[in-house]
PDB file of C-alpha atoms and ligand atoms in Angstrom:
ATOM      1  CA  MET W   1      -9.465  20.962   8.481  1.00 69.00           C
ATOM      2  CA  ASP W   2      -7.992  22.695  11.527  1.00 84.00           C
ATOM      3  CA  LEU W   3      -6.834  20.254  14.179  1.00 87.00           C
ATOM      4  CA  ASP W   4      -7.535  22.197  17.339  1.00 87.00           C
ATOM      5  CA  THR W   5      -5.865  19.720  19.698  1.00 92.00           C
ATOM      6  CA  ILE W   6      -2.455  20.198  18.048  1.00 92.00           C
ATOM      7  CA  ARG W   7      -0.091  22.387  20.102  1.00 93.00           C
ATOM      8  CA  GLU W   8       3.096  21.949  18.073  1.00 93.00           C
ATOM      9  CA  VAL W   9       4.248  20.924  14.585  1.00 94.00           C
ATOM     10  CA  VAL W  10       7.933  19.950  14.450  1.00 94.00           C
ATOM     11  CA  VAL W  11       9.662  19.763  11.063  1.00 96.00           C
ATOM     12  CA  ALA W  12      12.141  16.896  11.386  1.00 97.00           C
ATOM     13  CA  ARG W  13      15.609  17.605   9.951  1.00 96.00           C
ATOM     14  CA  ASP W  14      17.399  14.456  11.103  1.00 95.00           C
ATOM     15  CA  ARG W  15      16.653  11.086  12.694  1.00 95.00           C
ATOM     16  CA  ALA W  16      16.983  12.409  16.250  1.00 94.00           C
ATOM     17  CA  ASP W  17      13.936  14.613  15.614  1.00 94.00           C
ATOM     18  CA  LEU W  18      11.824  11.447  15.280  1.00 95.00           C
ATOM     19  CA  GLY W  19      12.517  10.553  18.912  1.00 92.00           C
ATOM     20  CA  THR W  20       9.341  12.211  20.185  1.00 90.00           C
ATOM     21  CA  VAL W  21       7.010  10.123  17.972  1.00 92.00           C
ATOM     22  CA  GLY W  22       4.772   8.057  20.246  1.00 90.00           C
ATOM     23  CA  VAL W  23       1.812   8.657  22.543  1.00 90.00           C
ATOM     24  CA  GLY W  24       0.147  11.972  21.585  1.00 95.00           C
ATOM     25  CA  THR W  25       2.665  12.630  18.788  1.00 95.00           C
ATOM     26  CA  ALA W  26       2.137  11.381  15.229  1.00 96.00           C
ATOM     27  CA  VAL W  27       4.154  11.392  12.041  1.00 98.00           C
ATOM     28  CA  LEU W  28       2.872  13.949   9.539  1.00 98.00           C
ATOM     29  CA  ALA W  29       3.612  13.019   5.924  1.00 98.00           C
ATOM     30  CA  GLY W  30       1.351  14.360   3.155  1.00 97.00           C
ATOM     31  CA  GLY W  31      -1.365  15.080   5.731  1.00 97.00           C
ATOM     32  CA  THR W  32      -4.149  14.165   3.276  1.00 96.00           C
ATOM     33  CA  TRP W  33      -5.739  11.831   5.805  1.00 96.00           C
ATOM     34  CA  LEU W  34      -4.429  13.418   9.042  1.00 96.00           C
ATOM     35  CA  TYR W  35      -6.043  16.760   8.178  1.00 94.00           C
ATOM     36  CA  SER W  36      -9.248  15.151   6.884  1.00 93.00           C
ATOM     37  CA  GLU W  37     -10.755  14.246  10.263  1.00 93.00           C
ATOM     38  CA  PRO W  38     -10.424  15.157  13.967  1.00 92.00           C
ATOM     39  CA  GLN W  39      -7.359  13.733  15.735  1.00 92.00           C
ATOM     40  CA  ASP W  40      -8.487  14.159  19.329  1.00 92.00           C
ATOM     41  CA  GLY W  41      -5.728  11.980  20.777  1.00 92.00           C
ATOM     42  CA  LEU W  42      -2.903  14.037  19.241  1.00 95.00           C
ATOM     43  CA  GLU W  43      -1.063  17.094  20.564  1.00 95.00           C
ATOM     44  CA  ARG W  44       2.013  17.155  18.346  1.00 96.00           C
ATOM     45  CA  LEU W  45       2.894  16.336  14.740  1.00 97.00           C
ATOM     46  CA  VAL W  46       6.391  15.546  13.446  1.00 97.00           C
ATOM     47  CA  ASP W  47       6.595  16.469   9.772  1.00 98.00           C
ATOM     48  CA  ILE W  48       8.916  14.007   8.020  1.00 98.00           C
ATOM     49  CA  THR W  49       8.835  15.691   4.612  1.00 97.00           C
ATOM     50  CA  GLY W  50      11.715  17.975   5.711  1.00 95.00           C
ATOM     51  CA  LEU W  51      14.127  15.044   6.015  1.00 97.00           C
ATOM     52  CA  GLY W  52      15.120  15.352   2.357  1.00 96.00           C
ATOM     53  CA  TRP W  53      14.956  11.644   1.490  1.00 98.00           C
ATOM     54  CA  ALA W  54      15.438  10.818  -2.220  1.00 98.00           C
ATOM     55  CA  PRO W  55      12.023   9.561  -3.371  1.00 98.00           C
ATOM     56  CA  LEU W  56      13.231   6.702  -5.589  1.00 98.00           C
ATOM     57  CA  THR W  57      16.625   4.965  -5.592  1.00 98.00           C
ATOM     58  CA  ILE W  58      17.352   2.325  -8.237  1.00 98.00           C
ATOM     59  CA  ASP W  59      20.248  -0.089  -7.690  1.00 97.00           C
ATOM     60  CA  ASP W  60      21.238  -3.629  -8.709  1.00 96.00           C
ATOM     61  CA  ALA W  61      19.058  -5.142  -5.991  1.00 97.00           C
ATOM     62  CA  GLY W  62      15.910  -3.315  -7.075  1.00 98.00           C
ATOM     63  CA  LEU W  63      14.075  -0.208  -5.915  1.00 98.00           C
ATOM     64  CA  GLU W  64      14.146   1.711  -2.631  1.00 98.00           C
ATOM     65  CA  ILE W  65      11.094   3.942  -2.200  1.00 98.00           C
ATOM     66  CA  ALA W  66      11.318   6.588   0.513  1.00 98.00           C
ATOM     67  CA  ALA W  67       8.291   6.768   2.800  1.00 98.00           C
ATOM     68  CA  THR W  68       7.990  10.423   1.760  1.00 98.00           C
ATOM     69  CA  CYS W  69       7.836   9.605  -1.981  1.00 98.00           C
ATOM     70  CA  THR W  70       4.544  10.995  -3.264  1.00 98.00           C
ATOM     71  CA  LEU W  71       2.040   8.904  -5.189  1.00 97.00           C
ATOM     72  CA  ALA W  72       2.697  11.084  -8.262  1.00 97.00           C
ATOM     73  CA  GLU W  73       6.447  10.463  -7.995  1.00 98.00           C
ATOM     74  CA  LEU W  74       5.905   6.705  -7.637  1.00 98.00           C
ATOM     75  CA  ALA W  75       3.463   6.515 -10.548  1.00 97.00           C
ATOM     76  CA  GLY W  76       5.621   8.723 -12.786  1.00 96.00           C
ATOM     77  CA  GLY W  77       9.054   7.236 -11.983  1.00 97.00           C
ATOM     78  CA  ALA W  78      11.553   6.550 -14.800  1.00 97.00           C
ATOM     79  CA  TYR W  79      12.014   2.802 -14.344  1.00 98.00           C
ATOM     80  CA  PRO W  80      14.150   0.424 -16.430  1.00 98.00           C
ATOM     81  CA  ALA W  81      12.178  -0.990 -19.376  1.00 97.00           C
ATOM     82  CA  ARG W  82      12.805  -4.545 -18.071  1.00 97.00           C
ATOM     83  CA  TRP W  83      10.734  -3.729 -14.959  1.00 98.00           C
ATOM     84  CA  SER W  84       7.362  -4.693 -16.435  1.00 97.00           C
ATOM     85  CA  GLY W  85       6.008  -5.079 -12.896  1.00 98.00           C
ATOM     86  CA  ALA W  86       6.438  -1.350 -12.263  1.00 98.00           C
ATOM     87  CA  GLN W  87       3.130  -0.829 -14.065  1.00 98.00           C
ATOM     88  CA  LEU W  88       1.487  -1.813 -10.761  1.00 98.00           C
ATOM     89  CA  PHE W  89       2.641   1.508  -9.281  1.00 98.00           C
ATOM     90  CA  GLU W  90       0.435   3.578 -11.594  1.00 97.00           C
ATOM     91  CA  GLN W  91      -2.380   1.031 -11.352  1.00 96.00           C
ATOM     92  CA  GLY W  92      -2.176   0.992  -7.539  1.00 96.00           C
ATOM     93  CA  CYS W  93      -2.252   4.796  -7.410  1.00 95.00           C
ATOM     94  CA  SER W  94      -5.196   4.920  -9.808  1.00 92.00           C
ATOM     95  CA  ALA W  95      -7.101   2.468  -7.562  1.00 91.00           C
ATOM     96  CA  LEU W  96      -7.298   5.264  -4.988  1.00 86.00           C
ATOM     97  CA  VAL W  97     -10.083   7.780  -5.239  1.00 78.00           C
ATOM     98  CA  ALA W  98      -7.785  10.770  -5.336  1.00 75.00           C
ATOM     99  CA  SER W  99      -7.589  14.067  -7.162  1.00 79.00           C
ATOM    100  CA  TYR W 100      -4.398  15.210  -8.876  1.00 81.00           C
ATOM    101  CA  LYS W 101      -3.760  17.459  -5.855  1.00 87.00           C
ATOM    102  CA  ILE W 102      -3.899  14.513  -3.446  1.00 90.00           C
ATOM    103  CA  ARG W 103      -1.644  12.377  -5.674  1.00 92.00           C
ATOM    104  CA  ARG W 104       0.989  15.138  -5.578  1.00 95.00           C
ATOM    105  CA  THR W 105       0.827  15.384  -1.773  1.00 96.00           C
ATOM    106  CA  ALA W 106      -0.053  11.943  -0.375  1.00 97.00           C
ATOM    107  CA  THR W 107       2.929   9.721   0.312  1.00 98.00           C
ATOM    108  CA  VAL W 108       3.719   6.051  -0.107  1.00 98.00           C
ATOM    109  CA  GLY W 109       4.483   5.745   3.628  1.00 98.00           C
ATOM    110  CA  GLY W 110       1.187   7.412   4.520  1.00 98.00           C
ATOM    111  CA  ASN W 111      -0.776   5.020   2.347  1.00 98.00           C
ATOM    112  CA  VAL W 112       1.035   2.012   3.784  1.00 98.00           C
ATOM    113  CA  CYS W 113       0.740   3.129   7.432  1.00 98.00           C
ATOM    114  CA  LEU W 114      -2.928   4.104   7.125  1.00 97.00           C
ATOM    115  CA  ALA W 115      -3.559   0.410   6.338  1.00 98.00           C
ATOM    116  CA  LEU W 116      -6.948   0.924   4.721  1.00 96.00           C
ATOM    117  CA  PRO W 117      -8.425  -2.017   2.798  1.00 95.00           C
ATOM    118  CA  ALA W 118      -8.621   0.390  -0.191  1.00 93.00           C
ATOM    119  CA  GLY W 119      -4.897   1.210   0.098  1.00 96.00           C
ATOM    120  CA  GLY W 120      -4.016   0.758  -3.567  1.00 96.00           C
ATOM    121  CA  VAL W 121      -0.341   1.653  -3.216  1.00 98.00           C
ATOM    122  CA  LEU W 122      -0.011  -0.607  -0.198  1.00 98.00           C
ATOM    123  CA  ALA W 123      -1.547  -3.449  -2.236  1.00 98.00           C
ATOM    124  CA  ALA W 124       0.780  -2.856  -5.200  1.00 98.00           C
ATOM    125  CA  LEU W 125       3.810  -2.984  -2.908  1.00 98.00           C
ATOM    126  CA  VAL W 126       2.531  -6.178  -1.267  1.00 98.00           C
ATOM    127  CA  ALA W 127       1.953  -7.669  -4.734  1.00 98.00           C
ATOM    128  CA  LEU W 128       5.555  -6.870  -5.663  1.00 98.00           C
ATOM    129  CA  GLY W 129       6.910  -8.486  -2.499  1.00 98.00           C
ATOM    130  CA  GLY W 130       7.986  -5.223  -0.853  1.00 98.00           C
ATOM    131  CA  SER W 131       9.328  -4.916   2.678  1.00 98.00           C
ATOM    132  CA  ALA W 132       9.396  -1.904   4.988  1.00 98.00           C
ATOM    133  CA  LEU W 133      12.532  -0.587   6.676  1.00 98.00           C
ATOM    134  CA  VAL W 134      11.325   0.605  10.063  1.00 98.00           C
ATOM    135  CA  TRP W 135      13.206   3.029  12.314  1.00 98.00           C
ATOM    136  CA  GLY W 136      12.362   2.746  15.988  1.00 96.00           C
ATOM    137  CA  PRO W 137      13.596   3.713  19.428  1.00 93.00           C
ATOM    138  CA  GLY W 138      15.096   0.232  19.799  1.00 89.00           C
ATOM    139  CA  GLY W 139      16.848   0.218  16.399  1.00 94.00           C
ATOM    140  CA  ASP W 140      15.978  -0.748  12.840  1.00 97.00           C
ATOM    141  CA  ARG W 141      13.959  -3.712  11.613  1.00 98.00           C
ATOM    142  CA  ARG W 142      12.506  -4.900   8.326  1.00 98.00           C
ATOM    143  CA  ILE W 143       8.885  -6.065   7.993  1.00 98.00           C
ATOM    144  CA  PRO W 144       7.548  -7.844   4.880  1.00 98.00           C
ATOM    145  CA  LEU W 145       4.556  -5.786   3.744  1.00 98.00           C
ATOM    146  CA  SER W 146       2.517  -8.988   3.420  1.00 98.00           C
ATOM    147  CA  ARG W 147       2.637  -9.101   7.245  1.00 98.00           C
ATOM    148  CA  PHE W 148       2.520  -5.336   7.897  1.00 98.00           C
ATOM    149  CA  VAL W 149      -1.258  -4.866   8.126  1.00 98.00           C
ATOM    150  CA  ILE W 150      -3.064  -6.684  10.925  1.00 97.00           C
ATOM    151  CA  ALA W 151      -6.567  -5.241  10.491  1.00 97.00           C
ATOM    152  CA  PRO W 152      -8.130  -2.125   8.918  1.00 97.00           C
ATOM    153  CA  GLY W 153      -6.107   0.824  10.235  1.00 97.00           C
ATOM    154  CA  GLN W 154      -3.905  -1.408  12.376  1.00 97.00           C
ATOM    155  CA  THR W 155      -0.284  -2.218  11.530  1.00 98.00           C
ATOM    156  CA  ALA W 156       2.633  -4.174  12.953  1.00 98.00           C
ATOM    157  CA  LEU W 157       4.363  -0.888  13.939  1.00 97.00           C
ATOM    158  CA  SER W 158       5.153  -0.475  17.645  1.00 96.00           C
ATOM    159  CA  GLU W 159       4.993   2.767  19.598  1.00 94.00           C
ATOM    160  CA  GLY W 160       7.479   5.311  18.257  1.00 96.00           C
ATOM    161  CA  GLU W 161       8.316   3.413  15.052  1.00 97.00           C
ATOM    162  CA  VAL W 162       8.517   5.228  11.712  1.00 98.00           C
ATOM    163  CA  VAL W 163       8.616   3.690   8.227  1.00 98.00           C
ATOM    164  CA  ARG W 164      11.781   4.950   6.518  1.00 98.00           C
ATOM    165  CA  SER W 165      11.422   3.229   3.131  1.00 98.00           C
ATOM    166  CA  ILE W 166      10.085   0.297   1.134  1.00 98.00           C
ATOM    167  CA  ARG W 167      12.416  -2.077  -0.733  1.00 98.00           C
ATOM    168  CA  VAL W 168      11.161  -3.950  -3.809  1.00 98.00           C
ATOM    169  CA  PRO W 169      13.440  -6.719  -5.179  1.00 98.00           C
ATOM    170  CA  GLU W 170      14.600  -6.492  -8.801  1.00 98.00           C
ATOM    171  CA  ALA W 171      13.421 -10.031  -9.704  1.00 97.00           C
ATOM    172  CA  ASN W 172       9.841  -9.172  -8.689  1.00 98.00           C
ATOM    173  CA  LEU W 173       9.915  -5.956 -10.706  1.00 98.00           C
ATOM    174  CA  ARG W 174      10.842  -8.020 -13.775  1.00 98.00           C
ATOM    175  CA  ALA W 175       7.796 -10.275 -13.352  1.00 98.00           C
ATOM    176  CA  ARG W 176       4.724 -10.019 -15.560  1.00 97.00           C
ATOM    177  CA  THR W 177       1.780  -8.510 -13.699  1.00 98.00           C
ATOM    178  CA  ALA W 178      -1.937  -7.973 -14.179  1.00 98.00           C
ATOM    179  CA  PHE W 179      -4.467  -5.793 -12.374  1.00 98.00           C
ATOM    180  CA  ARG W 180      -8.255  -5.707 -12.003  1.00 97.00           C
ATOM    181  CA  LYS W 181     -10.444  -3.406  -9.888  1.00 97.00           C
ATOM    182  CA  ILE W 182     -14.166  -3.003  -9.338  1.00 96.00           C
ATOM    183  CA  ALA W 183     -16.143  -0.372  -7.410  1.00 95.00           C
ATOM    184  CA  LEU W 184     -19.854   0.148  -6.857  1.00 94.00           C
ATOM    185  CA  SER W 185     -19.722   3.371  -8.901  1.00 90.00           C
ATOM    186  CA  PRO W 186     -17.350   4.403 -11.721  1.00 83.00           C
ATOM    187  CA  THR W 187     -15.326   6.779  -9.543  1.00 81.00           C
ATOM    188  CA  GLY W 188     -16.129   5.128  -6.209  1.00 86.00           C
ATOM    189  CA  ARG W 189     -13.731   3.746  -3.630  1.00 90.00           C
ATOM    190  CA  SER W 190     -12.447   0.283  -4.607  1.00 94.00           C
ATOM    191  CA  GLY W 191     -14.723  -2.607  -3.627  1.00 97.00           C
ATOM    192  CA  ALA W 192     -12.304  -5.303  -4.760  1.00 98.00           C
ATOM    193  CA  VAL W 193      -8.820  -5.247  -6.296  1.00 98.00           C
ATOM    194  CA  VAL W 194      -6.749  -8.207  -7.484  1.00 98.00           C
ATOM    195  CA  MET W 195      -3.120  -7.917  -8.555  1.00 98.00           C
ATOM    196  CA  GLY W 196      -1.243 -10.863 -10.067  1.00 98.00           C
ATOM    197  CA  ARG W 197       2.478 -11.509 -10.437  1.00 98.00           C
ATOM    198  CA  HIS W 198       3.907 -14.249 -12.661  1.00 98.00           C
ATOM    199  CA  ASP W 199       7.551 -14.667 -11.692  1.00 97.00           C
ATOM    200  CA  LEU W 200      10.416 -15.636 -13.966  1.00 94.00           C
ATOM    201  CA  ASP W 201      10.586 -19.064 -12.224  1.00 96.00           C
ATOM    202  CA  GLY W 202       6.944 -19.742 -13.220  1.00 96.00           C
ATOM    203  CA  SER W 203       5.410 -19.231  -9.789  1.00 98.00           C
ATOM    204  CA  CYS W 204       2.395 -16.971  -9.315  1.00 98.00           C
ATOM    205  CA  GLN W 205       1.205 -14.704  -6.497  1.00 98.00           C
ATOM    206  CA  LEU W 206      -2.257 -13.183  -6.367  1.00 98.00           C
ATOM    207  CA  THR W 207      -2.786 -10.263  -3.990  1.00 98.00           C
ATOM    208  CA  LEU W 208      -6.353  -9.540  -2.912  1.00 98.00           C
ATOM    209  CA  SER W 209      -7.201  -6.161  -1.426  1.00 98.00           C
ATOM    210  CA  ALA W 210     -10.084  -3.711  -0.917  1.00 97.00           C
ATOM    211  CA  ALA W 211     -12.410  -6.746  -0.595  1.00 98.00           C
ATOM    212  CA  THR W 212     -10.441  -8.055   2.357  1.00 98.00           C
ATOM    213  CA  THR W 213      -9.687  -6.574   5.774  1.00 98.00           C
ATOM    214  CA  ARG W 214      -5.958  -6.669   4.916  1.00 98.00           C
ATOM    215  CA  PRO W 215      -3.970  -7.561   1.789  1.00 98.00           C
ATOM    216  CA  VAL W 216      -4.068 -11.336   1.275  1.00 98.00           C
ATOM    217  CA  VAL W 217      -1.365 -13.049  -0.794  1.00 98.00           C
ATOM    218  CA  LEU W 218      -2.141 -16.397  -2.450  1.00 98.00           C
ATOM    219  CA  SER W 219       0.953 -18.238  -3.693  1.00 98.00           C
ATOM    220  CA  PHE W 220       0.956 -20.928  -6.380  1.00 98.00           C
ATOM    221  CA  PRO W 221       3.895 -22.905  -7.840  1.00 98.00           C
ATOM    222  CA  ALA W 222       2.527 -22.114 -11.340  1.00 98.00           C
ATOM    223  CA  LEU W 223      -0.437 -20.226 -12.805  1.00 98.00           C
ATOM    224  CA  PRO W 224      -3.463 -21.882 -11.124  1.00 98.00           C
ATOM    225  CA  GLY W 225      -6.210 -23.590 -13.069  1.00 97.00           C
ATOM    226  CA  ASP W 226      -9.861 -22.610 -12.499  1.00 96.00           C
ATOM    227  CA  GLY W 227     -10.465 -25.419  -9.995  1.00 97.00           C
ATOM    228  CA  GLU W 228      -7.344 -24.695  -7.953  1.00 98.00           C
ATOM    229  CA  LEU W 229      -8.106 -20.974  -7.878  1.00 98.00           C
ATOM    230  CA  SER W 230     -11.748 -21.473  -6.828  1.00 97.00           C
ATOM    231  CA  ALA W 231     -10.775 -23.974  -4.142  1.00 98.00           C
ATOM    232  CA  THR W 232      -8.127 -21.630  -2.739  1.00 98.00           C
ATOM    233  CA  LEU W 233     -10.554 -18.706  -2.596  1.00 98.00           C
ATOM    234  CA  ALA W 234     -13.264 -20.881  -1.040  1.00 97.00           C
ATOM    235  CA  GLY W 235     -10.801 -21.932   1.655  1.00 97.00           C
ATOM    236  CA  LEU W 236     -10.185 -18.377   2.888  1.00 98.00           C
ATOM    237  CA  ASP W 237     -11.433 -17.456   6.360  1.00 97.00           C
ATOM    238  CA  ALA W 238     -14.918 -15.910   5.951  1.00 97.00           C
ATOM    239  CA  ALA W 239     -13.941 -13.154   8.420  1.00 97.00           C
ATOM    240  CA  LEU W 240     -11.422 -11.783   5.887  1.00 98.00           C
ATOM    241  CA  TRP W 241     -14.153 -10.418   3.588  1.00 98.00           C
ATOM    242  CA  TYR W 242     -14.609  -6.735   4.408  1.00 98.00           C
ATOM    243  CA  ASP W 243     -17.952  -5.095   5.128  1.00 97.00           C
ATOM    244  CA  ASP W 244     -18.440  -1.351   4.643  1.00 96.00           C
ATOM    245  CA  PRO W 245     -20.610   0.982   2.502  1.00 95.00           C
ATOM    246  CA  HIS W 246     -18.399   0.183  -0.522  1.00 95.00           C
ATOM    247  CA  GLY W 247     -19.527  -3.454  -0.676  1.00 96.00           C
ATOM    248  CA  THR W 248     -20.955  -6.382   1.273  1.00 97.00           C
ATOM    249  CA  PRO W 249     -18.755  -9.389   2.121  1.00 98.00           C
ATOM    250  CA  ASP W 250     -20.753 -11.727  -0.177  1.00 97.00           C
ATOM    251  CA  TRP W 251     -20.498  -9.370  -3.147  1.00 98.00           C
ATOM    252  CA  ARG W 252     -16.808  -8.811  -2.486  1.00 98.00           C
ATOM    253  CA  ARG W 253     -16.093 -12.546  -2.309  1.00 98.00           C
ATOM    254  CA  HIS W 254     -17.998 -13.110  -5.564  1.00 98.00           C
ATOM    255  CA  VAL W 255     -16.373 -10.312  -7.581  1.00 98.00           C
ATOM    256  CA  THR W 256     -12.918 -11.150  -6.219  1.00 98.00           C
ATOM    257  CA  GLY W 257     -13.310 -14.622  -7.751  1.00 98.00           C
ATOM    258  CA  LEU W 258     -14.172 -13.086 -11.132  1.00 98.00           C
ATOM    259  CA  LEU W 259     -11.310 -10.573 -10.965  1.00 98.00           C
ATOM    260  CA  ALA W 260      -8.818 -13.243  -9.894  1.00 98.00           C
ATOM    261  CA  ALA W 261      -9.844 -15.471 -12.824  1.00 98.00           C
ATOM    262  CA  ALA W 262      -9.415 -12.517 -15.219  1.00 98.00           C
ATOM    263  CA  VAL W 263      -5.982 -11.735 -13.770  1.00 98.00           C
ATOM    264  CA  VAL W 264      -4.838 -15.351 -14.182  1.00 98.00           C
ATOM    265  CA  ALA W 265      -6.227 -15.421 -17.746  1.00 97.00           C
ATOM    266  CA  GLU W 266      -4.277 -12.266 -18.609  1.00 97.00           C
ATOM    267  CA  LEU W 267      -1.096 -13.736 -17.126  1.00 97.00           C
ATOM    268  CA  ASN W 268      -1.802 -16.769 -19.329  1.00 94.00           C
ATOM    269  CA  GLY W 269      -1.880 -14.457 -22.339  1.00 90.00           C
ATOM    270  CA  VAL W 270      -5.672 -14.206 -22.623  1.00 75.00           C
ATOM    271  CA  ARG W 271      -7.004 -10.641 -22.291  1.00 64.00           C
ATOM    272  CA  SER W 272     -10.605 -10.373 -21.038  1.00 61.00           C
TER     273      SER W 272
HETATM  274  C1  LIG Q   1     -10.862  12.440  -0.717  1.00 63.33           C
HETATM  275  C2  LIG Q   1      -9.931  11.374  -0.163  1.00 63.33           C
HETATM  276  C3  LIG Q   1      -9.964  10.102  -0.740  1.00 63.33           C
HETATM  277  C4  LIG Q   1      -9.100   9.087  -0.248  1.00 63.33           C
HETATM  278  N1  LIG Q   1      -9.168   7.856  -0.838  1.00 63.33           N
HETATM  279  C5  LIG Q   1      -8.365   6.879  -0.362  1.00 63.33           C
HETATM  280  C6  LIG Q   1      -8.414   5.562  -0.945  1.00 63.33           C
HETATM  281  O1  LIG Q   1      -9.186   5.279  -1.863  1.00 63.33           O
HETATM  282  N2  LIG Q   1      -7.576   4.621  -0.432  1.00 63.33           N
HETATM  283  C7  LIG Q   1      -6.718   4.909   0.583  1.00 63.33           C
HETATM  284  O2  LIG Q   1      -5.943   4.036   1.007  1.00 63.33           O
HETATM  285  N3  LIG Q   1      -6.658   6.117   1.148  1.00 63.33           N
HETATM  286  C8  LIG Q   1      -7.463   7.106   0.713  1.00 63.33           C
HETATM  287  N4  LIG Q   1      -7.407   8.341   1.303  1.00 63.33           N
HETATM  288  C9  LIG Q   1      -6.571   8.526   2.514  1.00 63.33           C
HETATM  289  C10 LIG Q   1      -5.164   9.138   2.254  1.00 63.33           C
HETATM  290  O3  LIG Q   1      -5.279  10.290   1.471  1.00 63.33           O
HETATM  291  C11 LIG Q   1      -4.180   8.196   1.554  1.00 63.33           C
HETATM  292  O4  LIG Q   1      -4.155   6.930   2.169  1.00 63.33           O
HETATM  293  C12 LIG Q   1      -2.761   8.770   1.514  1.00 63.33           C
HETATM  294  O5  LIG Q   1      -1.905   7.909   0.773  1.00 63.33           O
HETATM  295  C13 LIG Q   1      -2.159   8.998   2.904  1.00 63.33           C
HETATM  296  O6  LIG Q   1      -0.853   9.524   2.728  1.00 63.33           O
HETATM  297  P1  LIG Q   1      -0.388  10.859   3.485  1.00 63.33           P
HETATM  298  O7  LIG Q   1       1.052  11.031   3.157  1.00 63.33           O
HETATM  299  O8  LIG Q   1      -1.271  12.017   3.163  1.00 63.33           O
HETATM  300  O9  LIG Q   1      -0.577  10.398   4.989  1.00 63.33           O
HETATM  301  P2  LIG Q   1      -0.850  11.271   6.299  1.00 63.33           P
HETATM  302  O10 LIG Q   1      -2.248  11.788   6.290  1.00 63.33           O
HETATM  303  O11 LIG Q   1       0.235  12.268   6.523  1.00 63.33           O
HETATM  304  O12 LIG Q   1      -0.678  10.112   7.399  1.00 63.33           O
HETATM  305  C14 LIG Q   1      -1.552   8.998   7.417  1.00 63.33           C
HETATM  306  C15 LIG Q   1      -1.250   8.146   8.669  1.00 63.33           C
HETATM  307  O13 LIG Q   1      -0.015   7.442   8.507  1.00 63.33           O
HETATM  308  C16 LIG Q   1       0.943   7.836   9.517  1.00 63.33           C
HETATM  309  N5  LIG Q   1       2.229   7.903   8.812  1.00 63.33           N
HETATM  310  C17 LIG Q   1       2.493   8.555   7.655  1.00 63.33           C
HETATM  311  N6  LIG Q   1       3.748   8.313   7.245  1.00 63.33           N
HETATM  312  C18 LIG Q   1       4.304   7.493   8.169  1.00 63.33           C
HETATM  313  C19 LIG Q   1       5.594   6.882   8.294  1.00 63.33           C
HETATM  314  N7  LIG Q   1       6.557   7.066   7.381  1.00 63.33           N
HETATM  315  N8  LIG Q   1       5.824   6.082   9.371  1.00 63.33           N
HETATM  316  C20 LIG Q   1       4.857   5.878  10.305  1.00 63.33           C
HETATM  317  N9  LIG Q   1       3.618   6.428  10.227  1.00 63.33           N
HETATM  318  C21 LIG Q   1       3.345   7.221   9.166  1.00 63.33           C
HETATM  319  C22 LIG Q   1       0.440   9.159  10.050  1.00 63.33           C
HETATM  320  O14 LIG Q   1       0.864   9.395  11.383  1.00 63.33           O
HETATM  321  C23 LIG Q   1      -1.065   8.972   9.945  1.00 63.33           C
HETATM  322  O15 LIG Q   1      -1.541   8.194  11.025  1.00 63.33           O
HETATM  323  C24 LIG Q   1      -8.225   9.372   0.837  1.00 63.33           C
HETATM  324  C25 LIG Q   1      -8.200  10.649   1.387  1.00 63.33           C
HETATM  325  C26 LIG Q   1      -9.057  11.640   0.910  1.00 63.33           C
HETATM  326  C27 LIG Q   1      -9.008  12.997   1.563  1.00 63.33           C
END
């Protein structure tokens, strides 16, 4: 849609061009959300897709994903065969209700910064233990993605800060993973998503999303048994269960328990 409050669109060519991001000026990445609804508080957009960042960089430490990497590039990346955990990229992208056109345009940084409960790419990166490199007026800082989202649409970014990239450690990419999603209709927005990671040292992390107001990571020293899993889920703050037209909190809590059990069973070698 036309954004009739916007007076200027600046295509950033280097870091100095990001200096105006702040009150009244937003980062424009793929624009798939920015152009989908009125942005009455904005007068200027700074387009970061002109910065020319390499979408995916593989090195000994793992994977660096530029904020401007598109969902299609992330899902279709040529990753080392030993990175079994990279399957979460395609699964996280497919958890979004998005056409092929949106997948080719929407960016990883946009999905992370939008901080929607149904942020499938955000959830996959949390599940893989990713951290964001943030550029700001006061310098650079790194934020673990498990602490990046505070509430729906609200992040730990301060005024003027821009996500430059996401780093995913090699050891986590080598972990075995499993994924389950449910929605109220076959092509509907996710109602609950659970992603599991079974690390080489035997520990296990379960990441809950879509059902919760922000991604929630449950850590276990080993794959949890049914009782331990149920008790951990029952101990979560009731306010974490999200309420919107895509599912009630009670339904979301219930199906998350079923999905989490199926994820743990798959990581145990039982496919359900
Ligand atoms: C039909 C449709 C269905 C959708 N379904 C889903 C869904 O199921 N789940 C979901 O999560 N989203 C969904 N979206 C929303 C959106 O398309 C995606 O979240 C997408 O990944 C956003 O990426 P983008 O690059 O287009 O972001 P943009 O629209 O460009 O930006 C989104 C927000 O993030 C900020 N931003 C972007 N990049 C950065 C950065 N590097 N640093 C700081 N701030 C930044 C922008 O200023 C803006 O506030 C949907 C959108 C549409 C139109």
